[in-house]
CSV table of N, CA, C and O in Angstrom, one decimal:
chain,number,residue,atom,x,y,z
A,213,MET,N,1.0,-1.7,-0.2
A,213,MET,CA,0.0,-0.1,-0.6
A,213,MET,C,0.9,0.9,-0.2
A,213,MET,O,0.6,2.4,-0.6
A,214,PHE,N,2.0,1.7,0.7
A,214,PHE,CA,2.8,2.4,0.6
A,214,PHE,C,3.2,2.6,-0.8
A,214,PHE,O,3.8,3.7,-0.8
A,215,GLN,N,3.8,1.6,-1.3
A,215,GLN,CA,4.1,1.7,-2.1
A,215,GLN,C,3.4,2.2,-3.7
A,215,GLN,O,3.8,3.4,-4.6
A,216,PHE,N,1.9,2.1,-2.9
A,216,PHE,CA,1.3,2.4,-4.4
A,216,PHE,C,1.0,3.5,-4.3
A,216,PHE,O,1.1,4.8,-5.1
A,217,ALA,N,1.0,4.1,-2.7
A,217,ALA,CA,1.0,5.6,-2.4
A,217,ALA,C,2.5,6.6,-3.4
A,217,ALA,O,2.1,8.3,-3.6
A,218,ALA,N,3.7,6.0,-3.2
A,218,ALA,CA,5.0,6.9,-3.7
A,218,ALA,C,4.6,6.9,-4.9
A,218,ALA,O,5.1,7.7,-5.4
A,219,ALA,N,4.2,6.0,-5.4
A,219,ALA,CA,4.1,6.0,-7.0
A,219,ALA,C,3.5,7.6,-7.5
A,219,ALA,O,4.0,7.8,-8.5
A,220,ASN,N,2.3,7.6,-6.9
A,220,ASN,CA,1.1,8.6,-7.5
A,220,ASN,C,2.1,10.2,-7.1
A,220,ASN,O,1.7,11.0,-7.5
A,221,SER,N,2.5,9.9,-5.9
A,221,SER,CA,3.4,11.5,-5.5
A,221,SER,C,3.7,11.2,-6.0
A,221,SER,O,4.3,12.8,-6.9
A,222,GLY,N,5.0,10.8,-7.4
A,222,GLY,CA,5.3,10.9,-7.8
A,222,GLY,C,5.2,11.7,-9.6
A,222,GLY,O,5.6,11.6,-10.7
A,223,GLY,N,4.2,11.4,-9.9
A,223,GLY,CA,3.3,11.0,-10.9
A,223,GLY,C,3.1,13.3,-11.4
A,223,GLY,O,3.4,13.2,-12.7
A,224,THR,N,3.3,13.9,-10.5
A,224,THR,CA,3.1,15.1,-11.0
A,224,THR,C,3.8,15.6,-11.6
A,224,THR,O,3.4,16.5,-12.6
A,225,GLY,N,5.2,15.2,-11.7
A,225,GLY,CA,6.2,16.0,-12.5
A,225,GLY,C,6.1,15.8,-13.9
A,225,GLY,O,6.4,16.0,-14.8
A,226,SER,N,5.4,14.0,-14.1
A,226,SER,CA,5.0,13.5,-15.5
A,226,SER,C,4.1,14.5,-16.3
A,226,SER,O,3.7,14.5,-17.5
A,227,ILE,N,3.1,14.4,-15.2
A,227,ILE,CA,2.3,15.6,-15.6
A,227,ILE,C,2.6,16.9,-16.5
A,227,ILE,O,2.4,17.3,-17.5
A,228,LEU,N,3.5,17.6,-15.8
A,228,LEU,CA,4.5,18.7,-16.3
A,228,LEU,C,4.7,18.3,-17.7
A,228,LEU,O,4.9,19.0,-18.7
A,229,GLY,N,5.6,16.9,-17.9
A,229,GLY,CA,5.8,16.6,-19.2
A,229,GLY,C,5.3,16.5,-20.3
A,229,GLY,O,5.8,16.2,-20.9
A,230,LEU,N,4.4,16.1,-19.3
A,230,LEU,CA,3.3,15.7,-20.5
A,230,LEU,C,2.4,17.0,-21.8
A,230,LEU,O,2.3,17.3,-22.5
A,231,VAL,N,2.5,18.0,-20.6
A,231,VAL,CA,1.7,19.7,-21.0
A,231,VAL,C,2.8,20.4,-21.3
A,231,VAL,O,2.5,20.8,-22.6
A,232,GLY,N,4.5,20.0,-21.2
A,232,GLY,CA,5.0,20.9,-21.8
A,232,GLY,C,4.7,21.2,-23.5
A,232,GLY,O,5.2,21.8,-23.9
A,233,PRO,N,5.3,19.8,-24.1
A,233,PRO,CA,5.7,19.5,-25.3
A,233,PRO,C,4.0,19.9,-26.1
A,233,PRO,O,4.3,21.3,-27.5
A,234,PHE,N,2.9,20.2,-25.3
A,234,PHE,CA,2.2,20.9,-25.9
A,234,PHE,C,1.7,22.6,-26.3
A,234,PHE,O,1.7,22.9,-27.1
A,235,VAL,N,2.5,22.4,-24.8
A,235,VAL,CA,2.5,24.5,-24.6
A,235,VAL,C,3.6,25.2,-25.9
A,235,VAL,O,3.5,25.5,-26.8
A,236,LEU,N,4.8,24.0,-25.7
A,236,LEU,CA,5.5,24.4,-27.1
A,236,LEU,C,5.1,24.5,-28.2
A,236,LEU,O,5.5,25.4,-29.5
A,237,MET,N,4.3,23.3,-28.8
A,237,MET,CA,3.7,22.9,-30.2
A,237,MET,C,2.8,24.2,-30.4
A,237,MET,O,2.6,24.5,-31.7
A,238,PHE,N,2.1,24.7,-29.4
A,238,PHE,CA,1.2,26.1,-29.6
A,238,PHE,C,2.2,27.7,-29.6
A,238,PHE,O,1.6,28.0,-30.8
A,239,VAL,N,2.9,27.7,-29.2
A,239,VAL,CA,3.6,28.5,-28.9
A,239,VAL,C,4.5,28.5,-30.4
A,239,VAL,O,4.5,29.2,-30.9
A,240,VAL,N,4.8,27.4,-30.9
A,240,VAL,CA,5.3,27.5,-32.7
A,240,VAL,C,4.2,27.4,-33.8
A,240,VAL,O,4.2,28.6,-34.6
A,241,PHE,N,3.2,27.3,-33.6
A,241,PHE,CA,2.2,27.2,-34.0
A,241,PHE,C,1.6,28.8,-34.6
A,241,PHE,O,1.1,29.2,-35.4
A,242,TYR,N,1.5,29.6,-33.2
A,242,TYR,CA,1.6,30.8,-33.1
A,242,TYR,C,2.5,31.6,-33.9
A,242,TYR,O,2.2,32.2,-34.5
A,243,PHE,N,3.9,31.5,-33.6
A,243,PHE,CA,4.2,32.4,-34.1
A,243,PHE,C,4.8,31.9,-35.8
A,243,PHE,O,5.0,32.6,-36.8
A,244,LEU,N,4.2,30.5,-36.2
A,244,LEU,CA,4.2,30.2,-37.7
A,244,LEU,C,3.0,30.1,-38.3
A,244,LEU,O,3.3,30.4,-39.6
A,245,LEU,N,2.1,30.3,-38.3
A,245,LEU,CA,0.9,30.7,-39.0
A,245,LEU,C,-0.1,31.3,-38.6
A,245,LEU,O,-0.6,31.8,-38.9
A,246,ILE,N,-0.2,31.4,-37.1
A,246,ILE,CA,-1.4,32.2,-36.4
A,246,ILE,C,-1.6,33.8,-36.5
A,246,ILE,O,-1.9,34.9,-37.4
A,247,ARG,N,0.2,34.1,-36.1
A,247,ARG,CA,0.5,35.9,-36.0
A,247,ARG,C,0.4,35.9,-38.1
A,247,ARG,O,0.2,37.4,-38.0
A,248,PRO,N,1.4,35.6,-38.7
A,248,PRO,CA,1.5,35.6,-39.7
A,248,PRO,C,0.4,35.7,-41.1
A,248,PRO,O,0.1,37.2,-41.2
A,249,GLN,N,-0.6,35.4,-40.3
A,249,GLN,CA,-2.1,34.9,-41.2
A,249,GLN,C,-3.2,36.5,-40.6
A,249,GLN,O,-3.7,37.7,-41.5
A,250,GLN,N,-2.6,37.1,-39.2
A,250,GLN,CA,-3.4,38.1,-38.3
A,250,GLN,C,-2.6,39.1,-39.1
A,250,GLN,O,-3.4,40.2,-39.6
A,251,LYS,N,-1.3,39.4,-39.3
A,251,LYS,CA,-0.4,40.5,-40.4
A,251,LYS,C,-0.8,40.3,-41.8
A,251,LYS,O,-1.2,41.8,-41.8
A,252,LYS,N,-1.2,39.4,-42.6
A,252,LYS,CA,-1.5,39.5,-43.6
A,252,LYS,C,-3.1,39.9,-44.1
A,252,LYS,O,-3.5,40.9,-44.3
A,253,THR,N,-3.8,39.5,-42.4
A,253,THR,CA,-5.4,40.5,-42.8
A,253,THR,C,-5.5,41.4,-42.5
A,253,THR,O,-6.0,42.2,-43.4
A,254,LYS,N,-4.7,41.8,-41.6
A,254,LYS,CA,-4.3,43.4,-40.8
A,254,LYS,C,-4.0,44.3,-42.5
A,254,LYS,O,-4.5,45.6,-42.9
A,255,THR,N,-3.2,44.0,-42.9
A,255,THR,CA,-2.5,44.6,-44.5
A,255,THR,C,-3.5,44.8,-45.4
A,255,THR,O,-3.7,45.4,-46.0
A,256,ARG,N,-4.5,43.7,-45.4
A,256,ARG,CA,-5.3,43.6,-46.5
A,256,ARG,C,-6.4,45.0,-46.4
A,256,ARG,O,-6.7,45.2,-47.0
A,257,ASN,N,-7.3,44.5,-44.9
A,257,ASN,CA,-8.1,45.8,-45.0
A,257,ASN,C,-7.7,47.3,-44.6
A,257,ASN,O,-8.0,47.7,-45.1
A,258,SER,N,-6.6,47.0,-44.5
A,258,SER,CA,-5.9,48.7,-44.3
A,258,SER,C,-5.6,49.0,-46.1
A,258,SER,O,-6.1,50.3,-46.9
A,259,MET,N,-5.4,48.3,-46.7
A,259,MET,CA,-5.5,48.4,-48.8
A,259,MET,C,-6.7,48.4,-49.0
A,259,MET,O,-7.1,49.6,-49.8
A,260,LEU,N,-8.0,47.6,-48.3
A,260,LEU,CA,-9.5,48.0,-48.9
A,260,LEU,C,-10.0,49.2,-48.4
A,260,LEU,O,-11.1,49.9,-49.2
A,261,LYS,N,-9.2,49.6,-47.0
A,261,LYS,CA,-9.8,51.2,-46.4
A,261,LYS,C,-9.6,51.9,-47.1
A,261,LYS,O,-9.8,52.9,-47.2
A,262,ALA,N,-8.1,51.5,-48.0
A,262,ALA,CA,-7.2,53.0,-48.7
A,262,ALA,C,-7.7,53.1,-50.4
A,262,ALA,O,-7.2,53.8,-50.9
A,263,LEU,N,-8.8,52.2,-50.6
A,263,LEU,CA,-8.9,52.6,-52.0
A,263,LEU,C,-9.4,53.8,-52.0
A,263,LEU,O,-10.6,54.4,-51.6
A,264,LYS,N,-9.8,54.3,-53.6
A,264,LYS,CA,-10.6,55.7,-53.8
A,264,LYS,C,-10.9,55.5,-55.4
A,264,LYS,O,-10.4,55.1,-56.4
A,265,LYS,N,-11.4,56.3,-56.0
A,265,LYS,CA,-11.7,56.5,-56.9
A,265,LYS,C,-10.8,56.5,-57.7
A,265,LYS,O,-9.6,57.6,-57.2
A,266,GLY,N,-10.7,56.6,-59.1
A,266,GLY,CA,-9.4,56.1,-60.0
A,266,GLY,C,-8.5,55.3,-59.8
A,266,GLY,O,-7.1,55.0,-60.8
A,267,ASP,N,-8.2,54.8,-58.8
A,267,ASP,CA,-7.0,53.3,-58.5
A,267,ASP,C,-7.3,52.8,-59.6
A,267,ASP,O,-8.6,52.0,-60.0
A,268,LYS,N,-6.4,52.2,-59.9
A,268,LYS,CA,-6.5,50.6,-61.1
A,268,LYS,C,-6.3,49.4,-60.0
A,268,LYS,O,-5.2,49.1,-59.4
A,269,VAL,N,-7.2,47.8,-60.1
A,269,VAL,CA,-7.1,47.5,-59.2
A,269,VAL,C,-7.5,45.8,-60.0
A,269,VAL,O,-7.6,46.1,-60.9
A,270,VAL,N,-6.7,44.8,-59.1
A,270,VAL,CA,-7.3,43.8,-59.7
A,270,VAL,C,-8.2,43.0,-58.7
A,270,VAL,O,-8.0,43.0,-57.5
A,271,THR,N,-9.2,42.1,-59.4
A,271,THR,CA,-10.5,41.0,-58.7
A,271,THR,C,-9.6,40.2,-58.1
A,271,THR,O,-8.5,39.3,-59.0
A,272,ILE,N,-10.3,39.4,-57.3
A,272,ILE,CA,-9.7,37.8,-57.1
A,272,ILE,C,-9.8,37.2,-58.4
A,272,ILE,O,-8.9,36.4,-58.4
A,273,GLY,N,-10.6,37.2,-59.1
A,273,GLY,CA,-11.3,36.6,-60.3
A,273,GLY,C,-10.2,36.9,-61.4
A,273,GLY,O,-10.0,36.9,-61.9
A,274,GLY,N,-9.2,37.9,-61.0
A,274,GLY,CA,-8.0,38.3,-61.9
A,274,GLY,C,-8.3,39.8,-63.2
A,274,GLY,O,-8.0,39.6,-64.4
A,275,LEU,N,-9.9,40.1,-63.1
A,275,LEU,CA,-9.9,41.5,-63.5
A,275,LEU,C,-9.6,42.5,-63.3
A,275,LEU,O,-9.4,42.7,-62.1
A,276,HIS,N,-9.0,43.1,-64.8
A,276,HIS,CA,-8.1,44.3,-64.4
A,276,HIS,C,-9.1,45.2,-64.4
A,276,HIS,O,-10.2,45.3,-65.5
A,277,GLY,N,-8.9,46.3,-63.9
A,277,GLY,CA,-9.8,47.5,-64.1
A,277,GLY,C,-9.8,49.1,-62.8
A,277,GLY,O,-9.0,48.6,-62.1
A,278,THR,N,-10.4,49.9,-63.3
A,278,THR,CA,-10.6,51.2,-62.6
A,278,THR,C,-11.6,51.4,-61.8
A,278,THR,O,-12.5,51.5,-62.3
A,279,ILE,N,-11.3,51.6,-60.5
A,279,ILE,CA,-12.3,52.2,-59.5
A,279,ILE,C,-13.3,53.4,-60.0
A,279,ILE,O,-12.3,54.3,-60.2
A,280,MET,N,-14.3,53.1,-60.4
A,280,MET,CA,-15.4,54.6,-60.9
A,280,MET,C,-16.3,55.3,-60.0
A,280,MET,O,-16.5,56.4,-59.7
A,281,GLU,N,-16.6,53.8,-59.0
A,281,GLU,CA,-17.7,54.8,-57.8
A,281,GLU,C,-16.7,53.5,-56.7
A,281,GLU,O,-17.0,52.8,-56.9
A,282,ILE,N,-16.9,54.0,-55.3
A,282,ILE,CA,-16.9,52.9,-54.5
A,282,ILE,C,-17.4,53.3,-53.3
A,282,ILE,O,-17.8,55.0,-52.9
A,283,SER,N,-18.2,52.6,-52.2
A,283,SER,CA,-18.9,52.8,-51.3
A,283,SER,C,-18.5,52.0,-49.7
A,283,SER,O,-17.1,51.3,-50.2
A,284,ASP,N,-19.1,51.7,-49.3
A,284,ASP,CA,-19.0,51.0,-48.0
A,284,ASP,C,-18.6,49.3,-48.2
A,284,ASP,O,-17.6,48.5,-48.1
A,285,ASP,N,-19.8,48.9,-49.0
A,285,ASP,CA,-19.9,47.5,-49.5
A,285,ASP,C,-19.6,47.5,-51.3
A,285,ASP,O,-18.9,46.5,-52.0
A,286,ILE,N,-20.0,48.2,-52.1
A,286,ILE,CA,-19.5,48.1,-53.7
A,286,ILE,C,-18.5,49.0,-54.5
A,286,ILE,O,-18.3,49.7,-53.6
A,287,CYS,N,-18.0,48.2,-54.5
A,287,CYS,CA,-17.3,49.1,-55.7
A,287,CYS,C,-17.5,48.9,-57.6
A,287,CYS,O,-17.7,47.7,-57.9
A,288,VAL,N,-17.9,50.2,-58.0
A,288,VAL,CA,-17.7,49.8,-59.9
A,288,VAL,C,-16.7,50.1,-60.7
A,288,VAL,O,-16.1,50.9,-60.2
A,289,LEU,N,-16.4,49.3,-61.2
A,289,LEU,CA,-14.9,49.4,-62.1
A,289,LEU,C,-15.1,49.3,-63.4
A,289,LEU,O,-16.2,49.1,-64.2
A,290,ARG,N,-14.9,50.2,-63.9
A,290,ARG,CA,-13.9,50.7,-65.6
A,290,ARG,C,-13.3,49.5,-66.0
A,290,ARG,O,-12.4,49.4,-65.8
A,291,VAL,N,-13.9,48.5,-67.0
A,291,VAL,CA,-13.2,47.7,-67.3
A,291,VAL,C,-12.1,48.1,-69.0
A,291,VAL,O,-11.1,48.2,-69.4
A,292,ASN,N,-13.2,48.4,-69.7
A,292,ASN,CA,-13.0,49.4,-70.8
A,292,ASN,C,-13.6,50.8,-70.9
A,292,ASN,O,-14.4,51.0,-70.1
A,293,ASP,N,-13.7,51.0,-71.9
A,293,ASP,CA,-14.5,52.5,-72.1
A,293,ASP,C,-15.5,52.5,-72.0
A,293,ASP,O,-16.8,53.5,-71.5
A,294,VAL,N,-16.3,51.3,-72.4
A,294,VAL,CA,-17.9,51.8,-72.3
A,294,VAL,C,-18.6,50.3,-70.8
A,294,VAL,O,-19.2,50.2,-70.6
A,295,THR,N,-17.7,49.1,-70.5
A,295,THR,CA,-18.1,47.9,-69.7
A,295,THR,C,-17.7,48.8,-68.6
A,295,THR,O,-16.6,48.9,-67.8
A,296,LYS,N,-18.8,48.7,-67.5
A,296,LYS,CA,-18.9,48.7,-66.2
A,296,LYS,C,-19.7,47.9,-65.4
A,296,LYS,O,-20.2,47.5,-65.5
A,297,LEU,N,-18.5,47.4,-64.0
A,297,LEU,CA,-19.0,46.0,-63.5
A,297,LEU,C,-18.7,46.2,-62.0
A,297,LEU,O,-18.0,47.0,-61.7
A,298,THR,N,-19.8,46.3,-61.1
A,298,THR,CA,-20.2,46.0,-60.1
A,298,THR,C,-19.7,45.0,-59.1
A,298,THR,O,-20.0,43.9,-59.6
A,299,PHE,N,-18.6,44.8,-58.0
A,299,PHE,CA,-18.3,44.2,-57.4
A,299,PHE,C,-18.4,43.9,-55.4
A,299,PHE,O,-18.7,45.9,-56.0
A,300,ASP,N,-18.1,43.7,-55.0
A,300,ASP,CA,-18.0,43.7,-54.0
A,300,ASP,C,-16.9,44.2,-53.5
A,300,ASP,O,-15.8,43.6,-54.2
A,301,ARG,N,-17.0,44.9,-52.4
A,301,ARG,CA,-15.3,45.8,-52.1
A,301,ARG,C,-14.8,44.0,-51.6
A,301,ARG,O,-13.4,44.6,-51.6
A,302,GLY,N,-14.6,43.2,-51.0
A,302,GLY,CA,-14.1,42.5,-50.4
A,302,GLY,C,-13.1,41.4,-52.0
A,302,GLY,O,-12.6,40.8,-51.3
A,303,SER,N,-14.0,41.3,-52.8
A,303,SER,CA,-13.3,40.6,-54.2
A,303,SER,C,-12.0,41.3,-54.7
A,303,SER,O,-11.6,40.8,-55.6
A,304,ILE,N,-11.7,42.5,-54.4
A,304,ILE,CA,-10.6,43.2,-54.8
A,304,ILE,C,-9.5,42.3,-54.0
A,304,ILE,O,-9.4,42.9,-53.0
A,305,SER,N,-8.8,41.8,-55.2
A,305,SER,CA,-7.3,41.1,-54.4
A,305,SER,C,-5.9,42.8,-54.5
A,305,SER,O,-5.8,42.1,-53.2
A,306,HIS,N,-5.7,43.0,-55.2
A,306,HIS,CA,-5.0,44.0,-54.7
A,306,HIS,C,-4.8,45.1,-55.5
A,306,HIS,O,-5.7,45.3,-56.9
A,307,ALA,N,-4.0,46.6,-55.2
A,307,ALA,CA,-4.2,47.4,-55.9
A,307,ALA,C,-2.9,47.4,-57.0
A,307,ALA,O,-1.8,46.7,-56.3
A,308,VAL,N,-2.8,47.8,-58.3
A,308,VAL,CA,-2.0,47.8,-59.0
A,308,VAL,C,-0.9,49.2,-58.8
A,308,VAL,O,-1.8,50.4,-59.1
A,309,VAL,N,0.3,49.1,-58.7
A,309,VAL,CA,1.4,50.1,-58.8
A,309,VAL,C,1.4,50.6,-60.1
A,309,VAL,O,1.9,50.0,-60.3
A,310,GLN,N,1.2,52.2,-59.9
A,310,GLN,CA,1.9,52.8,-61.4
A,310,GLN,C,3.3,52.8,-60.7
A,310,GLN,O,3.7,53.8,-60.1
A,311,GLU,N,3.9,52.9,-62.0
A,311,GLU,CA,5.6,53.4,-62.0
A,311,GLU,C,6.0,54.7,-62.5
A,311,GLU,O,5.1,54.7,-63.6
A,312,ALA,N,6.4,55.5,-61.9
A,312,ALA,CA,6.9,56.8,-63.2
A,312,ALA,C,7.4,56.4,-64.2
A,312,ALA,O,8.4,56.0,-64.2
A,313,ALA,N,6.5,57.1,-65.1
A,313,ALA,CA,7.5,57.3,-66.6
A,313,ALA,C,9.0,57.2,-66.2
A,313,ALA,O,9.2,58.5,-65.8
A,314,LYS,N,9.7,56.4,-67.0
A,314,LYS,CA,10.9,56.5,-67.0
A,314,LYS,C,11.7,57.2,-68.5
A,314,LYS,O,10.5,56.8,-69.5
A,315,GLU,N,12.1,58.0,-68.0
A,315,GLU,CA,13.0,59.1,-69.1
A,315,GLU,C,14.4,58.7,-70.3
A,315,GLU,O,15.1,58.2,-69.3
């Protein structure tokens, strides 16, 4: 009976040994997966908020156009001289950066 009690009292160290690797795995996942995804989402949201009329953008589907009208949820893009398409603001992938003309 005394041997059984002695074996159970030594088990507290093994619990910390079991929990430690899980904590370490969570820390690794946080810095390799969760945190970069949060930074990417924050950057995308700030880009969407900064869009304005006249910006050249590319949609998620790959359509290139120029913003003609923009509101909180909707963006109207001019694709060519006569075609205007309405998109959800969140469907814009990125803004096209225009380089200065080289002389």
